[in-house]
Amino acid sequence: GENVEQHPSTLSVQEGDSAVIKCTYSDSASNYFPWYKQELGKGPQLIIDIRSNVGEKKDQRIAVTLNKTAKHFSLHITETQPEDSAVYFCAASAYSGAGSYQLTFGKGTKLSVIP
Amino acid sequence: NAGVTQTPKFRVLKTGQSMTLLCAQDMNHEYMYWYRQDPGMGLRLIHYSVGEGTTAKGEVPDGYNVSRLKKQNFLLGLESAAPSQTSVYFCASRFGGVAKNIQYFGAGTRLSVL
């Protein structure tokens, strides 16, 4: 099955600096890579995603890059703000048979933005 | 528009007790999922369903059962709770097919088994 590794597990940055979180995946058939943000006491919420036919995607201060050859993808947050503090999860999705697409999640990165 | 609703939000059980967690979605999604979240472990898939009346095992199914009698509801049951099942449980749902893989999550159920 798919295995997703995520680094770092914790990350502290000064407000206004950039933050980068990296993930690698093992299954070359994976074709969809979402990033979720989880605030304290809440469920994960999708913030950005990318498909395997695209190398980079941006949405305001966040961007995701994908290197299919190396099987890794990264989340970039620029001009970080205190409200960016949360746990971020990467995930990879591939068809697993019987009409099912499953997400395999990384173990998460706790991002702290210091004012 | 409620999205994905999980009940209860918190529960404390004694070892050996049983309970059912309810997940309800109002987005007419085909697929539904149950995950557990433990510190440092990320989200691990317990069971999932690709449509009404269907269920399948995920990565960590032992000790849990599920049912999907109605399209909008997905139930997770613990027949005989164990301390190892202390966790935060999340339900998620999505549309079927390839085009939109986005999973929408509920707010979670925090379960403690003593």
PDB file of C-alpha atoms in Angstrom:
ATOM      1  CA  GLY A   1       0.000   0.000   0.000  1.00  0.00           C
ATOM      2  CA  GLU A   2       0.831   3.675  -0.116  1.00  0.00           C
ATOM      3  CA  ASN A   3       3.214   5.165   2.459  1.00  0.00           C
ATOM      4  CA  VAL A   4       3.496   8.919   3.014  1.00  0.00           C
ATOM      5  CA  GLU A   5       6.366  10.452   4.965  1.00  0.00           C
ATOM      6  CA  GLN A   6       6.081  14.053   6.188  1.00  0.00           C
ATOM      7  CA  HIS A   7       8.788  16.370   7.526  1.00  0.00           C
ATOM      8  CA  PRO A   8       9.336  18.192   9.786  1.00  0.00           C
ATOM      9  CA  SER A   9       7.031  17.114  12.589  1.00  0.00           C
ATOM     10  CA  THR A  10       7.249  20.577  14.186  1.00  0.00           C
ATOM     11  CA  LEU A  11       8.150  23.919  12.653  1.00  0.00           C
ATOM     12  CA  SER A  12       8.456  27.360  14.257  1.00  0.00           C
ATOM     13  CA  VAL A  13       8.797  30.502  12.155  1.00  0.00           C
ATOM     14  CA  GLN A  14       8.718  34.218  12.805  1.00  0.00           C
ATOM     15  CA  GLU A  15       5.674  36.078  11.558  1.00  0.00           C
ATOM     16  CA  GLY A  16       6.286  37.199   7.982  1.00  0.00           C
ATOM     17  CA  ASP A  17       8.771  34.442   7.207  1.00  0.00           C
ATOM     18  CA  SER A  18       8.077  31.500   4.886  1.00  0.00           C
ATOM     19  CA  ALA A  19       7.328  27.924   5.935  1.00  0.00           C
ATOM     20  CA  VAL A  20       7.964  24.781   3.901  1.00  0.00           C
ATOM     21  CA  ILE A  21       6.638  21.294   4.655  1.00  0.00           C
ATOM     22  CA  LYS A  22       7.787  18.310   2.619  1.00  0.00           C
ATOM     23  CA  CYS A  23       6.209  14.930   1.893  1.00  0.00           C
ATOM     24  CA  THR A  24       7.288  11.850  -0.007  1.00  0.00           C
ATOM     25  CA  TYR A  25       5.081   9.029  -1.245  1.00  0.00           C
ATOM     26  CA  SER A  26       5.811   5.464  -2.320  1.00  0.00           C
ATOM     27  CA  ASP A  27       3.076   4.459  -4.804  1.00  0.00           C
ATOM     28  CA  SER A  28       3.779   5.719  -8.313  1.00  0.00           C
ATOM     29  CA  ALA A  29       0.061   5.233  -9.118  1.00  0.00           C
ATOM     30  CA  SER A  30      -0.935   8.011  -6.706  1.00  0.00           C
ATOM     31  CA  ASN A  31      -2.353  10.900  -8.694  1.00  0.00           C
ATOM     32  CA  TYR A  32      -3.927  13.344  -6.256  1.00  0.00           C
ATOM     33  CA  PHE A  33      -2.183  15.177  -3.421  1.00  0.00           C
ATOM     34  CA  PRO A  34      -4.211  17.323  -1.004  1.00  0.00           C
ATOM     35  CA  TRP A  35      -3.042  19.356   1.961  1.00  0.00           C
ATOM     36  CA  TYR A  36      -5.225  19.735   5.031  1.00  0.00           C
ATOM     37  CA  LYS A  37      -5.043  22.234   7.875  1.00  0.00           C
ATOM     38  CA  GLN A  38      -6.303  21.234  11.307  1.00  0.00           C
ATOM     39  CA  GLU A  39      -6.898  23.876  13.938  1.00  0.00           C
ATOM     40  CA  LEU A  40      -7.114  22.954  17.591  1.00  0.00           C
ATOM     41  CA  GLY A  41     -10.300  21.059  18.405  1.00  0.00           C
ATOM     42  CA  LYS A  42     -11.497  20.966  14.796  1.00  0.00           C
ATOM     43  CA  GLY A  43     -11.528  18.543  11.898  1.00  0.00           C
ATOM     44  CA  PRO A  44      -9.040  18.775   9.015  1.00  0.00           C
ATOM     45  CA  GLN A  45      -9.935  21.228   6.275  1.00  0.00           C
ATOM     46  CA  LEU A  46      -8.614  21.176   2.718  1.00  0.00           C
ATOM     47  CA  ILE A  47      -6.439  24.186   1.912  1.00  0.00           C
ATOM     48  CA  ILE A  48      -4.933  23.258  -1.456  1.00  0.00           C
ATOM     49  CA  ASP A  49      -4.542  20.222  -3.678  1.00  0.00           C
ATOM     50  CA  ILE A  50      -2.636  19.218  -6.790  1.00  0.00           C
ATOM     51  CA  ARG A  51      -3.046  16.512  -9.397  1.00  0.00           C
ATOM     52  CA  SER A  52      -0.243  14.505 -10.943  1.00  0.00           C
ATOM     53  CA  ASN A  53      -0.494  16.271 -14.315  1.00  0.00           C
ATOM     54  CA  VAL A  54       0.436  19.616 -12.720  1.00  0.00           C
ATOM     55  CA  GLY A  55       3.811  20.647 -11.295  1.00  0.00           C
ATOM     56  CA  GLU A  56       2.808  23.652  -9.220  1.00  0.00           C
ATOM     57  CA  LYS A  57      -0.328  25.345  -7.942  1.00  0.00           C
ATOM     58  CA  LYS A  58      -0.744  28.626  -6.076  1.00  0.00           C
ATOM     59  CA  ASP A  59      -3.538  30.155  -4.046  1.00  0.00           C
ATOM     60  CA  GLN A  60      -2.638  33.526  -2.583  1.00  0.00           C
ATOM     61  CA  ARG A  61       0.016  32.880   0.103  1.00  0.00           C
ATOM     62  CA  ILE A  62       0.098  29.118  -0.244  1.00  0.00           C
ATOM     63  CA  ALA A  63       1.560  26.986  -3.002  1.00  0.00           C
ATOM     64  CA  VAL A  64       2.172  23.317  -3.596  1.00  0.00           C
ATOM     65  CA  THR A  65       4.823  21.771  -5.820  1.00  0.00           C
ATOM     66  CA  LEU A  66       4.966  18.202  -7.093  1.00  0.00           C
ATOM     67  CA  ASN A  67       7.922  16.223  -8.416  1.00  0.00           C
ATOM     68  CA  LYS A  68       6.518  12.964  -9.798  1.00  0.00           C
ATOM     69  CA  THR A  69       9.918  11.569 -10.707  1.00  0.00           C
ATOM     70  CA  ALA A  70      11.215  11.939  -7.172  1.00  0.00           C
ATOM     71  CA  LYS A  71       7.791  11.184  -5.638  1.00  0.00           C
ATOM     72  CA  HIS A  72       7.742  14.200  -3.407  1.00  0.00           C
ATOM     73  CA  PHE A  73       5.545  17.235  -2.948  1.00  0.00           C
ATOM     74  CA  SER A  74       5.809  20.308  -0.771  1.00  0.00           C
ATOM     75  CA  LEU A  75       3.638  22.991   0.797  1.00  0.00           C
ATOM     76  CA  HIS A  76       4.937  26.553   0.810  1.00  0.00           C
ATOM     77  CA  ILE A  77       3.389  29.284   2.945  1.00  0.00           C
ATOM     78  CA  THR A  78       4.704  32.804   2.421  1.00  0.00           C
ATOM     79  CA  GLU A  79       4.308  35.856   4.658  1.00  0.00           C
ATOM     80  CA  THR A  80       3.159  33.674   7.539  1.00  0.00           C
ATOM     81  CA  GLN A  81       0.624  35.044  10.011  1.00  0.00           C
ATOM     82  CA  PRO A  82      -0.303  33.899  13.538  1.00  0.00           C
ATOM     83  CA  GLU A  83      -3.552  32.413  12.178  1.00  0.00           C
ATOM     84  CA  ASP A  84      -1.468  30.017  10.075  1.00  0.00           C
ATOM     85  CA  SER A  85      -0.523  28.228  13.313  1.00  0.00           C
ATOM     86  CA  ALA A  86      -2.067  24.746  13.081  1.00  0.00           C
ATOM     87  CA  VAL A  87      -1.263  21.134  12.233  1.00  0.00           C
ATOM     88  CA  TYR A  88      -0.844  20.492   8.515  1.00  0.00           C
ATOM     89  CA  PHE A  89      -1.297  17.082   6.883  1.00  0.00           C
ATOM     90  CA  CYS A  90      -0.269  15.983   3.434  1.00  0.00           C
ATOM     91  CA  ALA A  91      -1.963  13.043   1.747  1.00  0.00           C
ATOM     92  CA  ALA A  92      -1.742  10.946  -1.387  1.00  0.00           C
ATOM     93  CA  SER A  93      -4.615   9.259  -3.204  1.00  0.00           C
ATOM     94  CA  ALA A  94      -4.711   6.365  -5.616  1.00  0.00           C
ATOM     95  CA  TYR A  95      -7.380   4.030  -6.905  1.00  0.00           C
ATOM     96  CA  SER A  96      -7.546   1.010  -4.606  1.00  0.00           C
ATOM     97  CA  GLY A  97     -10.124  -1.115  -6.422  1.00  0.00           C
ATOM     98  CA  ALA A  98     -13.899  -1.687  -6.097  1.00  0.00           C
ATOM     99  CA  GLY A  99     -14.586   1.935  -6.965  1.00  0.00           C
ATOM    100  CA  SER A 100     -12.572   3.200  -4.041  1.00  0.00           C
ATOM    101  CA  TYR A 101     -10.105   6.064  -3.835  1.00  0.00           C
ATOM    102  CA  GLN A 102      -8.369   6.246  -0.499  1.00  0.00           C
ATOM    103  CA  LEU A 103      -6.237   8.939   1.051  1.00  0.00           C
ATOM    104  CA  THR A 104      -3.078   7.987   2.898  1.00  0.00           C
ATOM    105  CA  PHE A 105      -2.014  10.742   5.279  1.00  0.00           C
ATOM    106  CA  GLY A 106       1.353  11.866   6.554  1.00  0.00           C
ATOM    107  CA  LYS A 107       1.779  12.127  10.315  1.00  0.00           C
ATOM    108  CA  GLY A 108       1.388  15.890  10.371  1.00  0.00           C
ATOM    109  CA  THR A 109       3.462  19.023  10.953  1.00  0.00           C
ATOM    110  CA  LYS A 110       2.689  21.363  13.827  1.00  0.00           C
ATOM    111  CA  LEU A 111       3.398  24.877  12.579  1.00  0.00           C
ATOM    112  CA  SER A 112       3.819  27.671  15.105  1.00  0.00           C
ATOM    113  CA  VAL A 113       4.029  31.268  13.853  1.00  0.00           C
ATOM    114  CA  ILE A 114       5.669  33.521  16.441  1.00  0.00           C
ATOM    115  CA  PRO A 115       4.375  37.115  16.445  1.00  0.00           C
TER     116      PRO A 115
ATOM    117  CA  ASN B   1     -25.793  23.707   5.282  1.00  0.00           C
ATOM    118  CA  ALA B   2     -24.317  21.536   8.061  1.00  0.00           C
ATOM    119  CA  GLY B   3     -21.818  19.495   5.996  1.00  0.00           C
ATOM    120  CA  VAL B   4     -20.547  16.540   8.046  1.00  0.00           C
ATOM    121  CA  THR B   5     -21.941  16.209  11.565  1.00  0.00           C
ATOM    122  CA  GLN B   6     -20.585  13.806  14.176  1.00  0.00           C
ATOM    123  CA  THR B   7     -22.329  12.837  17.400  1.00  0.00           C
ATOM    124  CA  PRO B   8     -21.436  12.696  20.208  1.00  0.00           C
ATOM    125  CA  LYS B   9     -18.546  15.158  20.524  1.00  0.00           C
ATOM    126  CA  PHE B  10     -17.143  13.566  23.674  1.00  0.00           C
ATOM    127  CA  ARG B  11     -17.621  10.223  25.378  1.00  0.00           C
ATOM    128  CA  VAL B  12     -16.049   8.296  28.229  1.00  0.00           C
ATOM    129  CA  LEU B  13     -16.470   4.530  28.314  1.00  0.00           C
ATOM    130  CA  LYS B  14     -15.395   1.772  30.648  1.00  0.00           C
ATOM    131  CA  THR B  15     -13.512  -1.199  29.249  1.00  0.00           C
ATOM    132  CA  GLY B  16     -15.951  -3.694  27.760  1.00  0.00           C
ATOM    133  CA  GLN B  17     -18.775  -1.213  27.150  1.00  0.00           C
ATOM    134  CA  SER B  18     -20.207  -0.679  23.697  1.00  0.00           C
ATOM    135  CA  MET B  19     -21.175   2.432  21.819  1.00  0.00           C
ATOM    136  CA  THR B  20     -22.039   3.761  18.378  1.00  0.00           C
ATOM    137  CA  LEU B  21     -20.689   6.908  16.779  1.00  0.00           C
ATOM    138  CA  LEU B  22     -22.934   8.587  14.244  1.00  0.00           C
ATOM    139  CA  CYS B  23     -21.841  10.480  11.155  1.00  0.00           C
ATOM    140  CA  ALA B  24     -24.366  12.356   9.041  1.00  0.00           C
ATOM    141  CA  GLN B  25     -23.713  14.307   5.831  1.00  0.00           C
ATOM    142  CA  ASP B  26     -26.108  16.488   3.898  1.00  0.00           C
ATOM    143  CA  MET B  27     -24.069  16.874   0.694  1.00  0.00           C
ATOM    144  CA  ASN B  28     -25.406  13.771  -1.086  1.00  0.00           C
ATOM    145  CA  HIS B  29     -21.914  12.248  -1.065  1.00  0.00           C
ATOM    146  CA  GLU B  30     -21.413   8.671  -2.187  1.00  0.00           C
ATOM    147  CA  TYR B  31     -18.287   7.864  -0.200  1.00  0.00           C
ATOM    148  CA  MET B  32     -17.918   7.998   3.566  1.00  0.00           C
ATOM    149  CA  TYR B  33     -14.953   7.243   5.804  1.00  0.00           C
ATOM    150  CA  TRP B  34     -14.065   6.700   9.451  1.00  0.00           C
ATOM    151  CA  TYR B  35     -10.572   7.638  10.662  1.00  0.00           C
ATOM    152  CA  ARG B  36      -8.884   7.626  14.012  1.00  0.00           C
ATOM    153  CA  GLN B  37      -6.289  10.198  14.998  1.00  0.00           C
ATOM    154  CA  ASP B  38      -3.655   9.449  17.613  1.00  0.00           C
ATOM    155  CA  PRO B  39      -0.749  11.707  18.666  1.00  0.00           C
ATOM    156  CA  GLY B  40       2.127  11.438  16.195  1.00  0.00           C
ATOM    157  CA  MET B  41       0.229   8.950  14.023  1.00  0.00           C
ATOM    158  CA  GLY B  42      -1.719  11.169  11.669  1.00  0.00           C
ATOM    159  CA  LEU B  43      -5.084   9.947  10.395  1.00  0.00           C
ATOM    160  CA  ARG B  44      -5.570   6.220   9.912  1.00  0.00           C
ATOM    161  CA  LEU B  45      -8.485   4.751   7.986  1.00  0.00           C
ATOM    162  CA  ILE B  46     -10.710   2.365   9.962  1.00  0.00           C
ATOM    163  CA  HIS B  47     -13.550   1.534   7.544  1.00  0.00           C
ATOM    164  CA  TYR B  48     -15.115   3.160   4.535  1.00  0.00           C
ATOM    165  CA  SER B  49     -18.160   2.939   2.299  1.00  0.00           C
ATOM    166  CA  VAL B  50     -18.501   3.613  -1.428  1.00  0.00           C
ATOM    167  CA  GLY B  51     -22.286   3.707  -1.347  1.00  0.00           C
ATOM    168  CA  GLU B  52     -25.448   2.878   0.575  1.00  0.00           C
ATOM    169  CA  GLY B  53     -25.371  -0.707   1.808  1.00  0.00           C
ATOM    170  CA  THR B  54     -21.628  -1.187   1.200  1.00  0.00           C
ATOM    171  CA  THR B  55     -18.710  -1.172   3.643  1.00  0.00           C
ATOM    172  CA  ALA B  56     -15.043  -2.150   3.452  1.00  0.00           C
ATOM    173  CA  LYS B  57     -12.064  -2.420   5.784  1.00  0.00           C
ATOM    174  CA  GLY B  58      -9.368   0.197   5.969  1.00  0.00           C
ATOM    175  CA  GLU B  59      -5.934   0.130   7.549  1.00  0.00           C
ATOM    176  CA  VAL B  60      -6.979  -0.453  11.201  1.00  0.00           C
ATOM    177  CA  PRO B  61     -10.407  -2.194  11.246  1.00  0.00           C
ATOM    178  CA  ASP B  62      -9.992  -4.569  14.195  1.00  0.00           C
ATOM    179  CA  GLY B  63     -12.400  -3.962  17.067  1.00  0.00           C
ATOM    180  CA  TYR B  64     -14.778  -1.810  14.985  1.00  0.00           C
ATOM    181  CA  ASN B  65     -17.860  -2.444  12.887  1.00  0.00           C
ATOM    182  CA  VAL B  66     -19.713  -0.115  10.557  1.00  0.00           C
ATOM    183  CA  SER B  67     -23.033   0.167   8.787  1.00  0.00           C
ATOM    184  CA  ARG B  68     -24.357   2.352   5.952  1.00  0.00           C
ATOM    185  CA  LEU B  69     -28.094   1.709   5.848  1.00  0.00           C
ATOM    186  CA  LYS B  70     -28.855   5.195   4.534  1.00  0.00           C
ATOM    187  CA  LYS B  71     -26.764   7.187   2.088  1.00  0.00           C
ATOM    188  CA  GLN B  72     -26.440  10.127   4.437  1.00  0.00           C
ATOM    189  CA  ASN B  73     -25.417   8.171   7.553  1.00  0.00           C
ATOM    190  CA  PHE B  74     -22.358   6.114   8.434  1.00  0.00           C
ATOM    191  CA  LEU B  75     -22.242   4.434  11.859  1.00  0.00           C
ATOM    192  CA  LEU B  76     -19.114   3.262  13.667  1.00  0.00           C
ATOM    193  CA  GLY B  77     -19.605   0.701  16.413  1.00  0.00           C
ATOM    194  CA  LEU B  78     -17.370  -0.489  19.221  1.00  0.00           C
ATOM    195  CA  GLU B  79     -18.750  -3.777  20.575  1.00  0.00           C
ATOM    196  CA  SER B  80     -16.363  -4.139  23.533  1.00  0.00           C
ATOM    197  CA  ALA B  81     -14.282  -1.020  24.076  1.00  0.00           C
ATOM    198  CA  ALA B  82     -10.603  -1.313  25.000  1.00  0.00           C
ATOM    199  CA  PRO B  83      -8.191   1.359  26.310  1.00  0.00           C
ATOM    200  CA  SER B  84      -6.299   1.098  22.976  1.00  0.00           C
ATOM    201  CA  GLN B  85      -9.395   2.603  21.323  1.00  0.00           C
ATOM    202  CA  THR B  86      -8.945   5.869  23.185  1.00  0.00           C
ATOM    203  CA  SER B  87      -8.589   8.306  20.315  1.00  0.00           C
ATOM    204  CA  VAL B  88     -10.197  11.102  18.349  1.00  0.00           C
ATOM    205  CA  TYR B  89     -12.461   9.759  15.627  1.00  0.00           C
ATOM    206  CA  PHE B  90     -13.180  11.662  12.424  1.00  0.00           C
ATOM    207  CA  CYS B  91     -15.752  10.999   9.784  1.00  0.00           C
ATOM    208  CA  ALA B  92     -15.336  12.256   6.223  1.00  0.00           C
ATOM    209  CA  SER B  93     -17.340  12.152   3.006  1.00  0.00           C
ATOM    210  CA  ARG B  94     -16.837  12.904  -0.676  1.00  0.00           C
ATOM    211  CA  PHE B  95     -18.461  12.619  -4.060  1.00  0.00           C
ATOM    212  CA  GLY B  96     -17.879   9.397  -5.973  1.00  0.00           C
ATOM    213  CA  GLY B  97     -15.674   9.033  -9.032  1.00  0.00           C
ATOM    214  CA  VAL B  98     -12.319  10.422 -10.057  1.00  0.00           C
ATOM    215  CA  ALA B  99     -13.069  14.064 -10.686  1.00  0.00           C
ATOM    216  CA  LYS B 100     -13.411  15.329  -7.135  1.00  0.00           C
ATOM    217  CA  ASN B 101     -11.388  13.478  -4.512  1.00  0.00           C
ATOM    218  CA  ILE B 102     -11.885  16.155  -1.860  1.00  0.00           C
ATOM    219  CA  GLN B 103     -12.864  14.696   1.487  1.00  0.00           C
ATOM    220  CA  TYR B 104     -14.865  16.854   3.892  1.00  0.00           C
ATOM    221  CA  PHE B 105     -14.358  16.164   7.574  1.00  0.00           C
ATOM    222  CA  GLY B 106     -16.545  16.423  10.635  1.00  0.00           C
ATOM    223  CA  ALA B 107     -15.392  18.071  13.862  1.00  0.00           C
ATOM    224  CA  GLY B 108     -14.500  14.782  15.529  1.00  0.00           C
ATOM    225  CA  THR B 109     -15.511  12.636  18.507  1.00  0.00           C
ATOM    226  CA  ARG B 110     -13.105  12.454  21.418  1.00  0.00           C
ATOM    227  CA  LEU B 111     -13.383   9.011  23.048  1.00  0.00           C
ATOM    228  CA  SER B 112     -11.716   7.890  26.254  1.00  0.00           C
ATOM    229  CA  VAL B 113     -11.831   4.255  27.347  1.00  0.00           C
ATOM    230  CA  LEU B 114     -10.926   3.710  30.991  1.00  0.00           C
TER     231      LEU B 114
END
